[in-house]
PDB file of C-alpha atoms (C1' of nucleotides) in Angstrom:
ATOM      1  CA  UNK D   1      11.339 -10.887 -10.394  1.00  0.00           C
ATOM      2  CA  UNK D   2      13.157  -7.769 -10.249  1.00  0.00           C
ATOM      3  CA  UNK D   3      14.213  -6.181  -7.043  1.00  0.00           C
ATOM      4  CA  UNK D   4      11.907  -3.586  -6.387  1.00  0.00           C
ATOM      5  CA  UNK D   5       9.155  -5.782  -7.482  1.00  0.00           C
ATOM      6  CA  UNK D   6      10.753  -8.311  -4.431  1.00  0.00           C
ATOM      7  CA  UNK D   7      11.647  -5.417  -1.960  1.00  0.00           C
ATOM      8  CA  UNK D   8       7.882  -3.933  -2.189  1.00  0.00           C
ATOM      9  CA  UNK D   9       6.527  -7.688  -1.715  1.00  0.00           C
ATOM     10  CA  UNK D  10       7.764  -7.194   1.918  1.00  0.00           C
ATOM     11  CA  UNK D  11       7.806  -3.608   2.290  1.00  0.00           C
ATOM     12  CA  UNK D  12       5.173  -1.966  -0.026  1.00  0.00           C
ATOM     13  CA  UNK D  13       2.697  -2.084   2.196  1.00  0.00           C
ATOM     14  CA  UNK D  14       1.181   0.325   3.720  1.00  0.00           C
ATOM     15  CA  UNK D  15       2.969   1.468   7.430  1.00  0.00           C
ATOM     16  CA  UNK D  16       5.466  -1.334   6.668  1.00  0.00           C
ATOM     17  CA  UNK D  17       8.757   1.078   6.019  1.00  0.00           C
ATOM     18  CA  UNK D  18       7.077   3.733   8.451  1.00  0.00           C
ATOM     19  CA  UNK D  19       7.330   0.852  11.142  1.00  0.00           C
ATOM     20  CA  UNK D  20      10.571  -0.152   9.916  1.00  0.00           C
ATOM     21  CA  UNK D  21      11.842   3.719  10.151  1.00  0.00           C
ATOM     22  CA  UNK D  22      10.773   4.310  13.925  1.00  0.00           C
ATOM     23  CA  UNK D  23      12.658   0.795  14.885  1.00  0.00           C
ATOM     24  CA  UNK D  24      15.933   2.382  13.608  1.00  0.00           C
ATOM     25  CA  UNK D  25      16.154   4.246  16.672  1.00  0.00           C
ATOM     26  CA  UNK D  26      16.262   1.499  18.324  1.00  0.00           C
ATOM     27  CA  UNK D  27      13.798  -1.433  19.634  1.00  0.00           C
ATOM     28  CA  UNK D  28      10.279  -0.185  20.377  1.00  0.00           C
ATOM     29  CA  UNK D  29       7.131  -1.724  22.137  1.00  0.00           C
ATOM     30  CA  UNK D  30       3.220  -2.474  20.366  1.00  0.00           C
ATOM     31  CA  UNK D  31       2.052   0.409  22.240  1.00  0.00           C
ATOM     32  CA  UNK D  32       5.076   3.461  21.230  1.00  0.00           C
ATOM     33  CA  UNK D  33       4.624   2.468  17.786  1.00  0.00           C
ATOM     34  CA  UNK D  34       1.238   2.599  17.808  1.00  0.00           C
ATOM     35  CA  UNK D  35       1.302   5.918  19.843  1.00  0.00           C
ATOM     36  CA  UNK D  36       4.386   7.528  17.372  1.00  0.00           C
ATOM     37  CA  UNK D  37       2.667   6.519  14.057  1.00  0.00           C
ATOM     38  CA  UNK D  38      -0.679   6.608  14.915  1.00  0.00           C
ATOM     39  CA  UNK D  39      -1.287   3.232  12.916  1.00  0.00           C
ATOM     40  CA  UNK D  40      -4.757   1.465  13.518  1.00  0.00           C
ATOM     41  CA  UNK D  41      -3.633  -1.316  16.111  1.00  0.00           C
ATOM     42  CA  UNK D  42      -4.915  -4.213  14.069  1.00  0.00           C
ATOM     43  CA  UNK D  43      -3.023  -2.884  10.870  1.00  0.00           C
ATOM     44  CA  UNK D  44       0.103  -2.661  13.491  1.00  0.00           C
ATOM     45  CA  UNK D  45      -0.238  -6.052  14.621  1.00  0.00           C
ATOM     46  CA  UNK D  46      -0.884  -7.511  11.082  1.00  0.00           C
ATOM     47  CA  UNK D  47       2.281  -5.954   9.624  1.00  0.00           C
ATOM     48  CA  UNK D  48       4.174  -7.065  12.596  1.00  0.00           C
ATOM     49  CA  UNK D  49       3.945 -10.523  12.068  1.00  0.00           C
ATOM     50  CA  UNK D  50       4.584  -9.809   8.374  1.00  0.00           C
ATOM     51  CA  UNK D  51       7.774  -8.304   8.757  1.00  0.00           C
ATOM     52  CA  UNK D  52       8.689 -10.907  11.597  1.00  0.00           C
ATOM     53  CA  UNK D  53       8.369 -13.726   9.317  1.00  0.00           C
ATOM     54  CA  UNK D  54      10.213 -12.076   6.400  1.00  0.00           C
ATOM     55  CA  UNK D  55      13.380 -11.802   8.458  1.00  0.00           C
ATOM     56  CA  UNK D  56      13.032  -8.510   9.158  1.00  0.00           C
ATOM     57  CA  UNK D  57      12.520  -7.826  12.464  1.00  0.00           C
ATOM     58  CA  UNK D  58      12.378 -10.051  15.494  1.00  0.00           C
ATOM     59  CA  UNK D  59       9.896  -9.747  18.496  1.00  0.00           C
ATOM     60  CA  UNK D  60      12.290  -9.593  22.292  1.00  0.00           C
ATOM     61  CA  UNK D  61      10.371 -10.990  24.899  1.00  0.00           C
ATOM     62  CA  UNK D  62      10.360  -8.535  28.125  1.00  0.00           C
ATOM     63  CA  UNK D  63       9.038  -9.059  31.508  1.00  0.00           C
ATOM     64  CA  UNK D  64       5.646 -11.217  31.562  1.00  0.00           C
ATOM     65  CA  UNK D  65       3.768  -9.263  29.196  1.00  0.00           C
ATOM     66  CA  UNK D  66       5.262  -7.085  27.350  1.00  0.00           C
ATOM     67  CA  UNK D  67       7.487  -7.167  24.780  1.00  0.00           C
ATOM     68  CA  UNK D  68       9.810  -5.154  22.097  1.00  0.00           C
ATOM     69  CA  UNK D  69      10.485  -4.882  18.533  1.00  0.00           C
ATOM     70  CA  UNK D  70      14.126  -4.869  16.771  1.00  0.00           C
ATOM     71  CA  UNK D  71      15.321  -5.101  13.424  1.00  0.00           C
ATOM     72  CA  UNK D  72      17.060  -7.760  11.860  1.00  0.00           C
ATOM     73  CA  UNK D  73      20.008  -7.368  10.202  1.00  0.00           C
ATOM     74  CA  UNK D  74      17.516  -7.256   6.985  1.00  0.00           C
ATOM     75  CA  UNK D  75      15.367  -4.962   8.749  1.00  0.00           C
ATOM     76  CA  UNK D  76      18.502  -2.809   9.650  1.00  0.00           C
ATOM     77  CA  UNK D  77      19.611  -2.836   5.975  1.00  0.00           C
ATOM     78  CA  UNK D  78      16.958  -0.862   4.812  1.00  0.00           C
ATOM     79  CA  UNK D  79      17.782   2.371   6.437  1.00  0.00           C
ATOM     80  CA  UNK D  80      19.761   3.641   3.343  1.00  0.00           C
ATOM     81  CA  UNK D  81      16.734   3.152   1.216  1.00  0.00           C
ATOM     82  CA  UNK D  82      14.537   4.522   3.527  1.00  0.00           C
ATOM     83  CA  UNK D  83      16.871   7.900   4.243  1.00  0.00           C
ATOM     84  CA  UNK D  84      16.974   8.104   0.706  1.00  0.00           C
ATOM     85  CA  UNK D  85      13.285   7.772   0.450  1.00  0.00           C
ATOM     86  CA  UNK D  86      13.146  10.572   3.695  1.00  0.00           C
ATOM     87  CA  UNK D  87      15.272  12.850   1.907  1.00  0.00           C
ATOM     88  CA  UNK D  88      13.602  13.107  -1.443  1.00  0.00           C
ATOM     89  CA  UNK D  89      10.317  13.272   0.623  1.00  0.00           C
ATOM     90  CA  UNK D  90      12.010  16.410   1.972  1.00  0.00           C
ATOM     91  CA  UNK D  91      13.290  18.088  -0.790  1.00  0.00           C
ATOM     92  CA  UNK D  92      10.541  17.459  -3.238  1.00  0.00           C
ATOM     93  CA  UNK D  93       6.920  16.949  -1.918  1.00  0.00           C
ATOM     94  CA  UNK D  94       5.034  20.174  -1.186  1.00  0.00           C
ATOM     95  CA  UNK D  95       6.971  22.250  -3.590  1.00  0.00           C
ATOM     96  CA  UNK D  96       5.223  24.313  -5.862  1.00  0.00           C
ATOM     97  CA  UNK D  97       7.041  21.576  -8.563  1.00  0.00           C
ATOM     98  CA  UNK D  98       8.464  23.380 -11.674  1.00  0.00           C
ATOM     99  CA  UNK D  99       7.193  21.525 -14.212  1.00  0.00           C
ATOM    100  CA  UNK D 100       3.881  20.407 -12.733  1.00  0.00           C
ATOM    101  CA  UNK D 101       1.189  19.469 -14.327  1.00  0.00           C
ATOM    102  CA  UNK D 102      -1.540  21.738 -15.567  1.00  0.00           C
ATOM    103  CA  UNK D 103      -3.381  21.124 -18.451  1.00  0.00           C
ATOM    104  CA  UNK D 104      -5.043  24.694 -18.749  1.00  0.00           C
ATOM    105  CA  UNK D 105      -1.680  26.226 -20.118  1.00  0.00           C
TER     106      UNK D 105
ATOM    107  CA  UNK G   1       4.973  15.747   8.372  1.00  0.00           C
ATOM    108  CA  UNK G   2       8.479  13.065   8.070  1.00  0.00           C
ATOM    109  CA  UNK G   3      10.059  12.661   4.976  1.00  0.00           C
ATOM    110  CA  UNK G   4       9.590   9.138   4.501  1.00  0.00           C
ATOM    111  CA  UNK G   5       5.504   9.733   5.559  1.00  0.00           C
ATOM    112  CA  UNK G   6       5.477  12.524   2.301  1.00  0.00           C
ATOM    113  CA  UNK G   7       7.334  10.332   0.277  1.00  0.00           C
ATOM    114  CA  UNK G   8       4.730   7.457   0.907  1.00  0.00           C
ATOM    115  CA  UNK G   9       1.875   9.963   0.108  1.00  0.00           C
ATOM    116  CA  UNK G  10       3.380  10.259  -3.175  1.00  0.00           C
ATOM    117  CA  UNK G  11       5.371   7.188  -4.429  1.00  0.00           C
ATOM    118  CA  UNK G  12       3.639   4.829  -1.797  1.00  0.00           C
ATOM    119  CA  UNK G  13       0.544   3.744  -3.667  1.00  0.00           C
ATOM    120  CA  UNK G  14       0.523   0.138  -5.457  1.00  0.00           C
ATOM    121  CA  UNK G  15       2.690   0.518  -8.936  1.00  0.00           C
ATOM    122  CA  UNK G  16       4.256   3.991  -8.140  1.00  0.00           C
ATOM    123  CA  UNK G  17       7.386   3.193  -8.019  1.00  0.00           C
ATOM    124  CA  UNK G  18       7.474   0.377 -10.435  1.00  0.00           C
ATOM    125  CA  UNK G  19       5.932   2.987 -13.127  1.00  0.00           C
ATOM    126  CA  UNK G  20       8.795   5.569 -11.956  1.00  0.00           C
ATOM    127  CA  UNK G  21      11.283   2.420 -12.364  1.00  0.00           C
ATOM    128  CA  UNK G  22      10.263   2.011 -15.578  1.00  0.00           C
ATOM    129  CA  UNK G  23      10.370   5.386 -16.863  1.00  0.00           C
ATOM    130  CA  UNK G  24      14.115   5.962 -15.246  1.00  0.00           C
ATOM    131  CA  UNK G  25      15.142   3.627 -18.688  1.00  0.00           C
ATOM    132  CA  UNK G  26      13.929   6.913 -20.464  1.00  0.00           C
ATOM    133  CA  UNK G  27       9.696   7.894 -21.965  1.00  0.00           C
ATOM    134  CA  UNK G  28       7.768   5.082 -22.333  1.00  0.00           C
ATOM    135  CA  UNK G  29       3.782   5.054 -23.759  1.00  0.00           C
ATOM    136  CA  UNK G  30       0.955   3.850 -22.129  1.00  0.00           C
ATOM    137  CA  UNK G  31       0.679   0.424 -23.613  1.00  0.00           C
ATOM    138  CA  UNK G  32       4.733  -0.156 -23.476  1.00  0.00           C
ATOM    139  CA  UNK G  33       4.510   0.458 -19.323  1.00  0.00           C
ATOM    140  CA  UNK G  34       1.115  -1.669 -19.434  1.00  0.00           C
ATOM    141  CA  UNK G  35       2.629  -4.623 -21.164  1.00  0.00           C
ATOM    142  CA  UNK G  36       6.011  -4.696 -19.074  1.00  0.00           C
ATOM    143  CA  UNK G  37       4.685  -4.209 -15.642  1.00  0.00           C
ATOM    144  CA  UNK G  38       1.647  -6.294 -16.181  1.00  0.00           C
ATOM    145  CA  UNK G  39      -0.124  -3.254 -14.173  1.00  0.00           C
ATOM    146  CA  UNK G  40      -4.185  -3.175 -14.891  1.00  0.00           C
ATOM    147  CA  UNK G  41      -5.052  -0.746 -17.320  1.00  0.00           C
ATOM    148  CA  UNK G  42      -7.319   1.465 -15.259  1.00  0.00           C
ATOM    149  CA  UNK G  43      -4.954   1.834 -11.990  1.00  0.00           C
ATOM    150  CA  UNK G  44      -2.299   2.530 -14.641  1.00  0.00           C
ATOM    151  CA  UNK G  45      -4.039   5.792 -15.820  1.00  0.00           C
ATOM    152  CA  UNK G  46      -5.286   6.421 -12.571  1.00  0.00           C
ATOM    153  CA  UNK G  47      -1.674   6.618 -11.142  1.00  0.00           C
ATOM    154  CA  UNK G  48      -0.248   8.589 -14.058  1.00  0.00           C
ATOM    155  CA  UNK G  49      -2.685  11.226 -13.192  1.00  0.00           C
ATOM    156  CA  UNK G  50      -1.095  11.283  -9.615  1.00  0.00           C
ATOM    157  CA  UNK G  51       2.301  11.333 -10.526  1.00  0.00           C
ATOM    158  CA  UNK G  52       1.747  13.999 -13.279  1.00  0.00           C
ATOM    159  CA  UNK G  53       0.048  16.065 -10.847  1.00  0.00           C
ATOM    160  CA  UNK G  54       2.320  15.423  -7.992  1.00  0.00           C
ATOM    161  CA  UNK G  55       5.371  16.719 -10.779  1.00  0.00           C
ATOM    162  CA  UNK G  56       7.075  13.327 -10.555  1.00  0.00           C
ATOM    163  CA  UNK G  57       6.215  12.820 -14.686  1.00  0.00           C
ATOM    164  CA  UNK G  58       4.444  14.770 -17.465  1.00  0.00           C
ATOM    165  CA  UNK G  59       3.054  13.578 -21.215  1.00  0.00           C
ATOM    166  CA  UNK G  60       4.594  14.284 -24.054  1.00  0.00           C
ATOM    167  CA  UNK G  61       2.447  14.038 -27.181  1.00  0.00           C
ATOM    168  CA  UNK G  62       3.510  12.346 -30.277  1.00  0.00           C
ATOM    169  CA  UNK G  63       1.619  11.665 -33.263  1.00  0.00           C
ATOM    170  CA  UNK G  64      -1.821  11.818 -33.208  1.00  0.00           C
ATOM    171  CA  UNK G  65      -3.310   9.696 -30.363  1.00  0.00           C
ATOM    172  CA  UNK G  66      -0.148   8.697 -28.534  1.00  0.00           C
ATOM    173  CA  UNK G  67       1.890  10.124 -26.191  1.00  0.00           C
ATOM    174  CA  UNK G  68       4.717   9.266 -23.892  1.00  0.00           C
ATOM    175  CA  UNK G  69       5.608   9.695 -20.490  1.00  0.00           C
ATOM    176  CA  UNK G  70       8.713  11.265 -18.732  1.00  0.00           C
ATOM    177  CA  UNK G  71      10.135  11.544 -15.821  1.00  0.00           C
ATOM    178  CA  UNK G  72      10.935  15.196 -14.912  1.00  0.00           C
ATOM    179  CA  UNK G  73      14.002  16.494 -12.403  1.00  0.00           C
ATOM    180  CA  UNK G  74      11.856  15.293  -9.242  1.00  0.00           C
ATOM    181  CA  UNK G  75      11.151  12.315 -10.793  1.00  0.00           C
ATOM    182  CA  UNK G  76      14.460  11.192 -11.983  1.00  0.00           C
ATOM    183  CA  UNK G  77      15.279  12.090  -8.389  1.00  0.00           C
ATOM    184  CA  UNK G  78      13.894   8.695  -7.146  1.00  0.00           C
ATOM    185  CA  UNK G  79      16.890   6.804  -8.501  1.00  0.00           C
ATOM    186  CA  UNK G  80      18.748   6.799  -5.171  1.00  0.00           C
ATOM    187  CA  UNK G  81      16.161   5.496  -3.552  1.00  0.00           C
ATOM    188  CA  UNK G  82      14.622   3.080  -5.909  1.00  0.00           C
ATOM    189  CA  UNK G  83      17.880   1.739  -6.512  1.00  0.00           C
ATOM    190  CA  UNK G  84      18.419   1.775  -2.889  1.00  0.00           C
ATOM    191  CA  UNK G  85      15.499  -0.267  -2.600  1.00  0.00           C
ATOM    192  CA  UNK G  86      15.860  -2.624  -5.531  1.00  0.00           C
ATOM    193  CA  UNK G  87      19.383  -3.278  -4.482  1.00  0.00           C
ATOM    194  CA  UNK G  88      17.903  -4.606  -1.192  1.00  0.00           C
ATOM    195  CA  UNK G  89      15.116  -6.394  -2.625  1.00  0.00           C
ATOM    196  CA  UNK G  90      17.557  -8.474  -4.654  1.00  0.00           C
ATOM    197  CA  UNK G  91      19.949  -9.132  -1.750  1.00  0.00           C
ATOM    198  CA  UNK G  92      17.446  -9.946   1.143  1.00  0.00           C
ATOM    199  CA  UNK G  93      14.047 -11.203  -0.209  1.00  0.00           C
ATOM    200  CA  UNK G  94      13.523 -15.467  -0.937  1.00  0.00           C
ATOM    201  CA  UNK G  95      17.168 -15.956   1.012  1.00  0.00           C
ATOM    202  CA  UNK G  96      16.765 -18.477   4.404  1.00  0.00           C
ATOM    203  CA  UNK G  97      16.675 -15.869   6.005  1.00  0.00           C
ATOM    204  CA  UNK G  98      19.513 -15.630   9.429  1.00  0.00           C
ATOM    205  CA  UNK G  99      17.124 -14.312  12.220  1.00  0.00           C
ATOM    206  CA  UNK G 100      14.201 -15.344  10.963  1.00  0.00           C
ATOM    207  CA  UNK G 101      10.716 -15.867  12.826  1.00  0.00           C
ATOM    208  CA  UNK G 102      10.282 -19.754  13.681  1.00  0.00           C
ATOM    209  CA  UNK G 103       8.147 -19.817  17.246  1.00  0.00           C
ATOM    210  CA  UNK G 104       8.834 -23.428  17.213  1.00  0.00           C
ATOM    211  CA  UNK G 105      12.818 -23.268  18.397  1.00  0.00           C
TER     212      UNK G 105
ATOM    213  C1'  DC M   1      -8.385 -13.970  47.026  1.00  0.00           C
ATOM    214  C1'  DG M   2     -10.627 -10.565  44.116  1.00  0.00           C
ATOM    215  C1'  DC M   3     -10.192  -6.059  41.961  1.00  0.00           C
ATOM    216  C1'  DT M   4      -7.820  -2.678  38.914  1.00  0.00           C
ATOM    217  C1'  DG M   5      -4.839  -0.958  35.453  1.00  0.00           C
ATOM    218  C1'  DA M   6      -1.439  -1.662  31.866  1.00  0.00           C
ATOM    219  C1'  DT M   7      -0.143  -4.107  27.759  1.00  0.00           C
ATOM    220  C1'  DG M   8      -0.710  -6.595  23.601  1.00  0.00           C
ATOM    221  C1'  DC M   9      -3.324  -8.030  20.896  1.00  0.00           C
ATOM    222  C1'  DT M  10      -8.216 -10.170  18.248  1.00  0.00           C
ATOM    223  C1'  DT M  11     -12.775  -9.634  16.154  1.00  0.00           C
ATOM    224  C1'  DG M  12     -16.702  -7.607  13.574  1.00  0.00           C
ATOM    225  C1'  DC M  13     -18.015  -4.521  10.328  1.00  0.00           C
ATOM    226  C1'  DA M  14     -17.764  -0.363   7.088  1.00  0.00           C
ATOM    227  C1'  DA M  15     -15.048   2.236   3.797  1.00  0.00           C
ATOM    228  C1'  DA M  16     -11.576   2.619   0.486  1.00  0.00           C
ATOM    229  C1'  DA M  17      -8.223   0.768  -2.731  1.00  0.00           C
ATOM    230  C1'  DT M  18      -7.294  -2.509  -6.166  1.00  0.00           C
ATOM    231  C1'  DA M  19      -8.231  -6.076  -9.842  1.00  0.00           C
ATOM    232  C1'  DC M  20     -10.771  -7.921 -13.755  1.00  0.00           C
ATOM    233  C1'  DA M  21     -13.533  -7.549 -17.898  1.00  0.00           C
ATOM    234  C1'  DA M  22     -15.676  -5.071 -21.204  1.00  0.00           C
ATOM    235  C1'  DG M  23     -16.605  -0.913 -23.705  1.00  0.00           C
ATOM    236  C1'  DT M  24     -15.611   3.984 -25.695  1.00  0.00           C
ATOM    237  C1'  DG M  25     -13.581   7.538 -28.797  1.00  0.00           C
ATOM    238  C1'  DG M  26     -10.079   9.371 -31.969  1.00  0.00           C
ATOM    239  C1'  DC M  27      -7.556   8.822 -35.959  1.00  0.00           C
ATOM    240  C1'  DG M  28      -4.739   6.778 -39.854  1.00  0.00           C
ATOM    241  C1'  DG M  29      -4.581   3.358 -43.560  1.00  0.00           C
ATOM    242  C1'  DG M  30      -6.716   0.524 -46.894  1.00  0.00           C
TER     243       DG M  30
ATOM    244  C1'  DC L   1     -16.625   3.356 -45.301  1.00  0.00           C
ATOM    245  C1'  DC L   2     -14.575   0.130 -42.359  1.00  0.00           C
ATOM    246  C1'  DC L   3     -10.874  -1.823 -39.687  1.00  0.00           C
ATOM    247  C1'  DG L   4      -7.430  -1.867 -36.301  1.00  0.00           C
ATOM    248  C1'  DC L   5      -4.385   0.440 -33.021  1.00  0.00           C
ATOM    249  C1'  DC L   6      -3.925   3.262 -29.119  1.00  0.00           C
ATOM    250  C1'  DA L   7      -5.169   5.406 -24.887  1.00  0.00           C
ATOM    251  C1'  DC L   8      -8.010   5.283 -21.953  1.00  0.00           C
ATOM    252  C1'  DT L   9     -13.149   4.828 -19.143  1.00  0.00           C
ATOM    253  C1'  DT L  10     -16.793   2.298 -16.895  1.00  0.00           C
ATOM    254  C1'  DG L  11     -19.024  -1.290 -14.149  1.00  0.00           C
ATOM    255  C1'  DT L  12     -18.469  -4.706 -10.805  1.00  0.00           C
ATOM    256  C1'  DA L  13     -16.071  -8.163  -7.786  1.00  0.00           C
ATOM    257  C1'  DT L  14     -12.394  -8.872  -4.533  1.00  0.00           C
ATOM    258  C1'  DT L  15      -8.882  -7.421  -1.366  1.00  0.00           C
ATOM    259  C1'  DT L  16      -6.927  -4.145   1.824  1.00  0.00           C
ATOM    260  C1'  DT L  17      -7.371  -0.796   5.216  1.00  0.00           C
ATOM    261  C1'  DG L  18      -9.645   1.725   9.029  1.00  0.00           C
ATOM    262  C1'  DC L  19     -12.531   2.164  13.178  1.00  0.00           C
ATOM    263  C1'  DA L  20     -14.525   0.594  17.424  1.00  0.00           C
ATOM    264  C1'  DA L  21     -14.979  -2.637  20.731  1.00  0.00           C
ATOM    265  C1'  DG L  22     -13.697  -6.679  23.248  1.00  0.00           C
ATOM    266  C1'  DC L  23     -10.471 -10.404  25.118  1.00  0.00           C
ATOM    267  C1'  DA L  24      -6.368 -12.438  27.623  1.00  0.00           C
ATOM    268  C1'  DT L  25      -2.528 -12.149  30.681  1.00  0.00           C
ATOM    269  C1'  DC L  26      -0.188 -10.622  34.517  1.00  0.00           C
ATOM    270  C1'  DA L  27       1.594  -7.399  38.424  1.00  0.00           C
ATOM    271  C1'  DG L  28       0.367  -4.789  42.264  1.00  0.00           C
ATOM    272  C1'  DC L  29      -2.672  -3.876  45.954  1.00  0.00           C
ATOM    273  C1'  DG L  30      -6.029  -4.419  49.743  1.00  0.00           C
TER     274       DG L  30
END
DNA sequence: CGCTGATGCTTGCAAAATACAAGTGGCGGG
DNA sequence: CCCGCCACTTGTATTTTGCAAGCATCAGCG
């Protein structure tokens, strides 16, 4: 398999690299990530345990019931793809795209 | 709106990027992209639509009833980061995994 | 001890996205 | 005229995602 086709196994789904993103400031409880991103909690929890057992993030138990979220060092590998994704989000979506598409001319 | 959400809106959909990945090795037609991604037939016209119309690729017609598709500038743009990606696809997916989640030790 | 609030989920069900299979329409070659 | 290639569309099943509500655990408080 190539590697895209590997990398979006674990991270092509949906909220999985926005997750992944906010836990690059740093570890994160259930509830901030669910109140930054605005996920649907049982999405949040699915993806959780996704990532968790792919390596790339680990859960940190706190004080008796809650808990945090940190990356891996696979988790914290991704952050040049996702800048890279950030930045060409930035520069290119929303633009009124040069050579869009428009079959009427 | 974040980069990386805008991005996702775009390029985040099943096959986007693999399509774009494709196309980076220069136009490719409809069945060529069909045959080497393994995509089905009617999400692969449904997503060229998207990415024509979000400016990430446009047709170029050939003879009669083929045509080809190209990246344009905002397209080709997505190298960085699919290579990004790729690169960490290859080097962190199917390996055992240092951190990884095992409740039972 | 029983109540309350915070936290981290799970469960049931509807909507949307995706996959699979088959069919359509244009055109060039024989 | 008929056949095959090419680029799709259409109908339907399956999977994924979203929304709303409920459950479990524990600390703090009276």
């Amino acid at each position: 398999m190539s590697g895209l086709a590997a990398a979006l196994e674990v991270v092509g789904a949906r909220w999985a690299l926005r997750i992944v993103e906010q836990l690059l400031d740093g570890p994160q409880r259930y509830g901030d990530l669910q109140r930054d991103l605005g996920v649907p909690t049982n999405m949040l929890a699915t993806r959780l345990r996704e990532l968790e057992t792919a390596g790339v993030l680990r859960r940190l138990p706190l004080k008796h019931n809650t808990r945090a979220y940190a990356l891996t060092e696979r988790g914290l590998a991704l952050r040049g793809a996702i800048d890279a994704l950030a930045r060409w989000g930035s520069a290119h979506v929303g633009e009124p795209a040069a050579g869009a598409a428009d079959p009427q001319r």
